Amino acid sequence: MSASDVIDVEYEQPACSTQHAWARVPVEPTPTQRVALKDKIKRLLKEKNAVMVSHYYVHPDLQDLAEETGGLVSDSLEMARFGRDHSAQTLVVSGVKFMGETSKILSPHKTVLMPDLDATCSLDLGCPISEFSAFCDAHPDRTVVVYANTSAAVKARADWLVTSSCALDIVKALKDKGQKILWAPDKHLGGYIQRETGADMVFWEGACIVHDEFKAFELEALIKEHPKAKVLVHPESPQDVVALAHAVGSTSAILKAAQTLDADTFIVATDNGMLHKLRTLNPNKTFIEAPTAGNSATCKSCAHCPWMAMNGLAGVAQVLELGTNEIQVDAKYLDRARLPIDRMLAFTAALKNGQPVGGLIPNIGAA
Ligand code: 13P
Ligand code: SF4
């Protein structure tokens, strides 16, 4: 591949695509193509004043290359903060659409590119703005707290944005101020936050199609096989799976728990893209994927997000070369959607610096 070749992204159907005709994954590059693609991306990042921002669930190549080139691999909260604060004019976001949109909302003057604009999220898809607006209208006395995995339109209807790494702290602070919560869209994460904080919450009925597949009865059997293992669970998982966890938290919290908990073996209930970083940072520890149901069925979930899987090296090279797949956010949502994101970033920054957060909570809804 010469430096001037325009990259074509080739896709194939994943092995499990029988139920989803839309599903596609980039064809895995050969070792020679991989080296050429990485070299090309490194050159283009410099030429275009661009930086890579990757999520822990995307292909290991995109995680490693982001770090090698001065970009970031992280959870969704830190992706948003990094994109906002970095001086590069172009952000190449490998993840799913809401992550690119959040970056664009925070940095409307930057160019935000994504390898595949069809990479979305079941939580975003399951929370259309018209129905969500009606739900909010039916509960005017509640503070509207939405998960980052939502459209710009839904964010523009929210008082607060949260990710799984800060939802607990933010809802607790809202509860301490006497506020009642309207929560959307992930029912499992919402239920977990409600159980932990005791806040008064009403819930939207959304779920992540990846985490929803982890099953407690299979996990219990696996724990019996590995009695010394510690169980790490993302809170988008069902309640009975969360109940078996030694640590519950965002992708970053899972990573931290694997480094700090006293164990050599871990069972991990989150998207299996996470295993790359877990294994790289902890080469002497063993990580086992938590089981999904369906042993006797024709389809067993592979525990990998079908939309995260759409991201690949060829896509990154192509969008950098051609400037295609630019994320646009409807101007009518831009400013209003920024408000709950800014609140979240200010709150989490204060928390990190040990500053008081009470003053950051506006008085919303009936106390
Ligand atoms: P984190 O915020 O924990 O990275 O999670 C994002 C996500 O989509 C989990 O499925
Ligand atoms: Fe959405 Fe689940 Fe994929 Fe995360 S893993 S992007 S919550 S579908």
XYZ file of C-alpha atoms and ligand atoms in Angstrom:
385
model
C 0.000 0.000 0.000
C 1.554 3.294 -1.001
C 1.158 6.399 1.108
C -1.199 7.981 -1.405
C -3.588 5.014 -1.767
C -7.119 5.961 -0.807
C -8.287 3.345 1.658
C -11.368 1.292 0.858
C -13.125 -0.084 3.905
C -14.161 -3.671 3.295
C -16.840 -5.167 5.484
C -18.069 -8.689 6.098
C -20.968 -10.091 8.096
C -20.019 -11.267 11.577
C -20.447 -14.986 12.283
C -23.589 -14.290 14.335
C -25.343 -12.091 11.786
C -28.292 -14.420 11.092
C -30.625 -12.273 13.153
C -29.308 -8.860 12.095
C -29.021 -8.318 8.361
C -27.505 -4.882 9.066
C -24.600 -6.226 11.103
C -21.172 -5.770 9.546
C -17.597 -5.771 10.762
C -14.520 -4.483 8.928
C -12.483 -7.275 7.338
C -9.480 -7.984 9.571
C -6.341 -6.583 7.852
C -3.415 -8.902 7.112
C -0.258 -8.228 9.174
C 1.259 -6.277 6.247
C -1.901 -4.227 5.734
C -2.066 -3.551 9.480
C 1.442 -2.046 9.512
C 0.691 0.046 6.398
C -2.617 1.286 7.826
C -1.023 2.248 11.137
C 1.789 4.123 9.356
C -0.719 5.936 7.189
C -2.878 6.917 10.173
C 0.175 8.196 12.076
C 1.152 10.373 9.120
C -2.387 11.678 8.576
C -2.900 12.492 12.255
C 0.110 14.827 12.071
C -0.843 16.320 8.703
C -4.441 17.006 9.724
C -3.761 18.161 13.299
C -5.916 15.298 14.549
C -6.028 13.080 17.638
C -7.586 9.647 18.226
C -10.061 9.099 21.056
C -11.018 5.437 21.493
C -13.331 3.536 23.836
C -12.219 0.394 25.703
C -14.676 -1.740 23.689
C -13.237 -1.080 20.212
C -10.694 -3.235 18.384
C -7.341 -3.501 20.250
C -5.573 -1.887 17.265
C -7.617 1.291 17.748
C -6.966 1.344 21.483
C -3.207 0.847 21.114
C -2.828 3.285 18.249
C -4.727 6.000 20.131
C -2.249 5.699 22.998
C 0.823 5.392 20.762
C -0.081 8.621 18.967
C -0.819 10.784 22.014
C -4.561 10.174 22.006
C -6.672 8.423 24.612
C -8.394 5.137 25.313
C -10.877 5.439 28.163
C -14.455 5.311 29.389
C -17.116 7.580 27.928
C -16.713 10.298 30.577
C -12.992 10.796 30.006
C -13.424 10.583 26.218
C -15.723 13.610 26.447
C -13.348 15.563 28.675
C -10.244 14.725 26.634
C -11.872 15.703 23.327
C -12.990 19.022 24.783
C -9.612 19.880 26.282
C -7.237 18.687 23.549
C -5.790 21.323 21.222
C -6.175 19.223 18.023
C -8.605 20.624 15.469
C -9.893 17.182 14.469
C -11.047 14.412 16.800
C -11.259 10.860 15.432
C -13.647 9.104 17.777
C -13.680 5.294 17.689
C -16.740 4.143 19.551
C -20.441 4.728 18.982
C -22.410 7.704 17.735
C -23.333 9.263 21.062
C -19.616 9.541 21.882
C -18.924 11.463 18.672
C -21.975 13.661 19.235
C -20.950 14.473 22.798
C -17.516 15.526 21.503
C -19.121 17.715 18.845
C -21.513 19.337 21.334
C -18.569 20.166 23.595
C -16.377 21.377 20.716
C -18.656 22.654 17.948
C -15.727 24.321 16.169
C -13.735 21.104 15.925
C -14.157 18.501 13.227
C -15.325 15.192 14.718
C -14.888 12.117 12.515
C -15.973 8.538 13.171
C -14.957 5.383 11.283
C -18.597 4.314 10.767
C -21.562 6.640 11.224
C -23.971 3.701 11.611
C -22.313 2.651 14.864
C -25.061 3.399 17.373
C -26.296 1.962 20.679
C -29.445 0.085 21.734
C -30.002 2.578 24.550
C -29.925 5.531 22.151
C -32.185 3.705 19.653
C -34.618 2.770 22.413
C -35.182 6.346 23.595
C -36.721 8.391 20.756
C -37.116 12.086 21.543
C -40.884 12.370 20.953
C -41.736 9.609 23.443
C -39.062 10.746 25.862
C -40.405 14.311 25.769
C -43.906 13.027 26.582
C -42.442 11.045 29.513
C -40.752 14.225 30.814
C -43.970 16.235 30.340
C -45.788 13.666 32.485
C -43.329 14.261 35.363
C -42.746 18.033 35.519
C -41.678 17.902 39.178
C -38.671 15.654 38.529
C -35.056 16.444 37.700
C -34.304 14.805 34.348
C -31.130 12.718 34.492
C -30.065 10.989 31.288
C -27.284 8.576 30.561
C -24.632 9.640 28.041
C -25.836 6.865 25.684
C -28.564 9.070 24.158
C -29.156 11.357 21.186
C -28.387 15.078 21.220
C -32.150 15.745 21.224
C -32.639 13.709 24.414
C -29.652 15.414 26.037
C -31.220 18.757 25.139
C -34.269 17.768 27.213
C -32.157 16.804 30.257
C -31.117 18.672 33.386
C -28.151 16.382 34.005
C -26.051 14.035 31.948
C -24.319 11.124 33.665
C -22.064 8.244 32.670
C -21.723 5.064 34.667
C -18.619 6.444 36.368
C -20.387 9.440 37.932
C -24.107 8.528 38.039
C -23.963 7.395 41.661
C -22.311 10.595 42.920
C -24.574 12.895 40.913
C -27.852 11.198 41.862
C -26.769 11.086 45.507
C -26.070 14.845 45.415
C -29.472 15.482 43.801
C -31.193 13.342 46.433
C -29.370 15.234 49.206
C -30.903 18.437 47.751
C -34.387 16.851 47.987
C -34.812 16.336 44.241
C -36.859 13.541 42.687
C -35.403 11.943 39.581
C -36.658 11.007 36.147
C -34.083 8.539 34.839
C -33.431 7.387 31.248
C -32.759 5.234 29.403
C -30.966 2.224 31.005
C -33.276 0.484 33.492
C -30.523 -1.721 34.953
C -28.116 1.139 35.638
C -31.035 3.223 36.956
C -32.148 0.404 39.248
C -28.617 -0.008 40.582
C -28.338 3.735 41.310
C -31.746 3.701 42.989
C -30.817 0.751 45.237
C -27.499 2.361 46.196
C -28.804 5.883 46.866
C -32.425 5.319 47.909
C -33.391 8.230 45.604
C -36.986 8.675 44.452
C -36.732 7.681 40.765
C -39.000 6.850 37.832
C -37.461 4.889 34.978
C -37.433 4.665 31.218
C -37.433 0.995 30.117
C -34.219 0.778 28.071
C -31.451 -1.813 28.120
C -28.063 -2.508 26.587
C -28.339 -5.537 24.317
C -24.826 -6.634 25.316
C -24.989 -6.414 29.118
C -28.593 -7.597 29.278
C -27.344 -11.010 28.119
C -25.243 -11.785 31.198
C -27.107 -14.373 33.249
C -26.796 -14.926 36.998
C -27.479 -18.676 36.926
C -24.579 -19.259 34.541
C -22.363 -16.842 36.452
C -23.055 -18.707 39.704
C -21.924 -21.952 38.077
C -18.725 -20.284 36.838
C -18.018 -18.811 40.287
C -18.256 -22.358 41.720
C -15.586 -23.456 39.232
C -13.351 -20.505 40.259
C -14.138 -19.885 43.939
C -11.175 -17.537 44.443
C -12.027 -15.334 41.466
C -13.356 -11.825 41.987
C -16.324 -10.743 39.846
C -16.251 -7.359 38.054
C -19.579 -6.118 36.675
C -20.669 -3.119 34.600
C -23.918 -1.738 36.049
C -25.756 -2.002 32.710
C -26.039 -5.709 33.663
C -29.206 -7.174 35.241
C -29.750 -6.828 38.997
C -29.077 -10.490 39.857
C -25.732 -10.315 38.009
C -24.778 -7.079 39.817
C -25.655 -8.834 43.102
C -22.843 -11.352 42.488
C -20.177 -8.672 41.932
C -17.147 -7.858 44.090
C -16.861 -4.552 42.199
C -19.499 -2.709 40.158
C -18.610 0.236 37.958
C -17.813 1.873 34.662
C -15.186 0.500 32.312
C -12.535 2.626 34.093
C -13.722 1.429 37.493
C -13.480 -2.192 36.303
C -9.915 -1.541 35.192
C -9.045 0.010 38.543
C -10.665 -2.835 40.496
C -8.610 -5.395 38.558
C -5.456 -3.571 39.632
C -6.388 -3.017 43.267
C -8.464 -6.034 44.362
C -6.511 -8.829 45.977
C -7.033 -11.671 43.466
C -5.241 -13.398 40.589
C -8.368 -14.357 38.678
C -11.290 -12.176 37.643
C -14.613 -12.902 35.982
C -15.608 -9.901 33.877
C -19.220 -9.016 33.035
C -18.883 -6.316 30.413
C -18.240 -6.088 26.673
C -15.296 -8.364 25.899
C -13.425 -5.531 24.141
C -12.453 -4.573 27.701
C -10.282 -7.674 28.062
C -7.525 -6.207 25.893
C -6.685 -3.431 28.349
C -7.298 -5.621 31.397
C -4.826 -8.227 30.115
C -2.252 -5.694 28.888
C -2.126 -3.900 32.225
C -2.256 -7.085 34.312
C -0.173 -9.679 32.459
C 0.097 -11.971 35.478
C -3.630 -12.094 36.191
C -6.295 -14.243 34.544
C -9.477 -12.717 33.128
C -12.457 -14.899 32.276
C -15.477 -13.648 30.328
C -18.743 -13.810 32.281
C -21.216 -16.173 30.622
C -24.215 -15.202 28.544
C -27.228 -17.501 28.243
C -28.109 -19.748 25.351
C -26.033 -22.926 25.535
C -28.836 -24.970 24.059
C -30.047 -22.305 21.634
C -28.949 -21.505 18.103
C -27.563 -18.130 19.163
C -25.409 -17.303 22.181
C -24.433 -13.691 22.684
C -20.740 -13.088 22.043
C -20.762 -10.233 24.608
C -19.361 -7.806 22.074
C -21.261 -4.700 21.040
C -22.203 -5.030 17.334
C -21.804 -1.266 16.887
C -18.432 -0.952 18.616
C -17.331 -3.785 16.301
C -17.912 -1.577 13.235
C -14.808 0.475 14.045
C -11.572 -0.528 12.322
C -8.171 0.748 11.201
C -9.254 1.110 7.561
C -12.190 3.283 8.607
C -9.943 5.577 10.636
C -7.475 5.883 7.739
C -10.277 6.589 5.272
C -12.003 9.327 7.273
C -8.698 11.012 7.993
C -7.714 10.913 4.342
C -11.044 12.060 2.893
C -12.622 14.011 5.772
C -15.765 11.879 5.414
C -18.046 10.625 8.211
C -18.108 13.963 9.967
C -20.425 14.134 12.969
C -23.009 16.907 12.747
C -25.360 17.924 15.534
C -28.561 19.799 14.722
C -27.935 23.458 15.624
C -31.256 23.625 17.480
C -29.961 21.128 20.075
C -26.346 22.227 20.347
C -26.456 24.809 23.147
C -29.192 23.165 25.198
C -27.552 19.720 24.972
C -24.296 21.203 26.207
C -25.826 22.360 29.487
C -26.264 18.925 31.164
C -22.875 17.781 29.834
C -21.139 20.869 31.230
C -22.842 20.263 34.577
C -21.538 16.701 34.661
C -17.998 17.734 33.738
C -17.933 20.536 36.326
C -19.326 18.216 39.015
C -16.841 15.412 38.335
C -13.905 17.827 38.118
C -14.833 19.323 41.509
C -15.234 15.862 43.014
C -11.828 14.800 41.707
C -10.196 17.908 43.189
C -11.857 17.371 46.565
C -13.942 20.557 46.197
C -17.504 20.855 47.551
C -20.165 19.927 44.977
C -23.369 21.095 46.699
C -23.159 24.558 45.113
C -23.077 22.977 41.652
C -26.605 21.575 42.021
C -29.219 24.033 40.705
C -32.602 23.969 42.372
C -34.724 22.048 39.852
C -38.231 20.624 40.359
C -40.230 20.485 43.562
C -38.253 19.712 46.701
P -18.536 3.526 30.128
O -19.052 4.887 30.358
O -18.414 2.708 31.381
O -17.287 3.548 29.317
O -19.638 2.721 29.287
C -20.078 3.089 28.037
C -20.889 2.023 27.449
O -21.438 2.159 26.386
C -21.048 0.795 28.212
O -21.767 -0.143 27.485
Fe -24.706 0.739 23.814
Fe -24.427 -1.567 25.054
Fe -22.987 -1.052 22.876
Fe -22.464 0.233 25.212
S -22.233 -1.959 24.791
S -22.587 1.151 23.165
S -24.550 0.446 26.025
S -25.237 -1.272 22.983
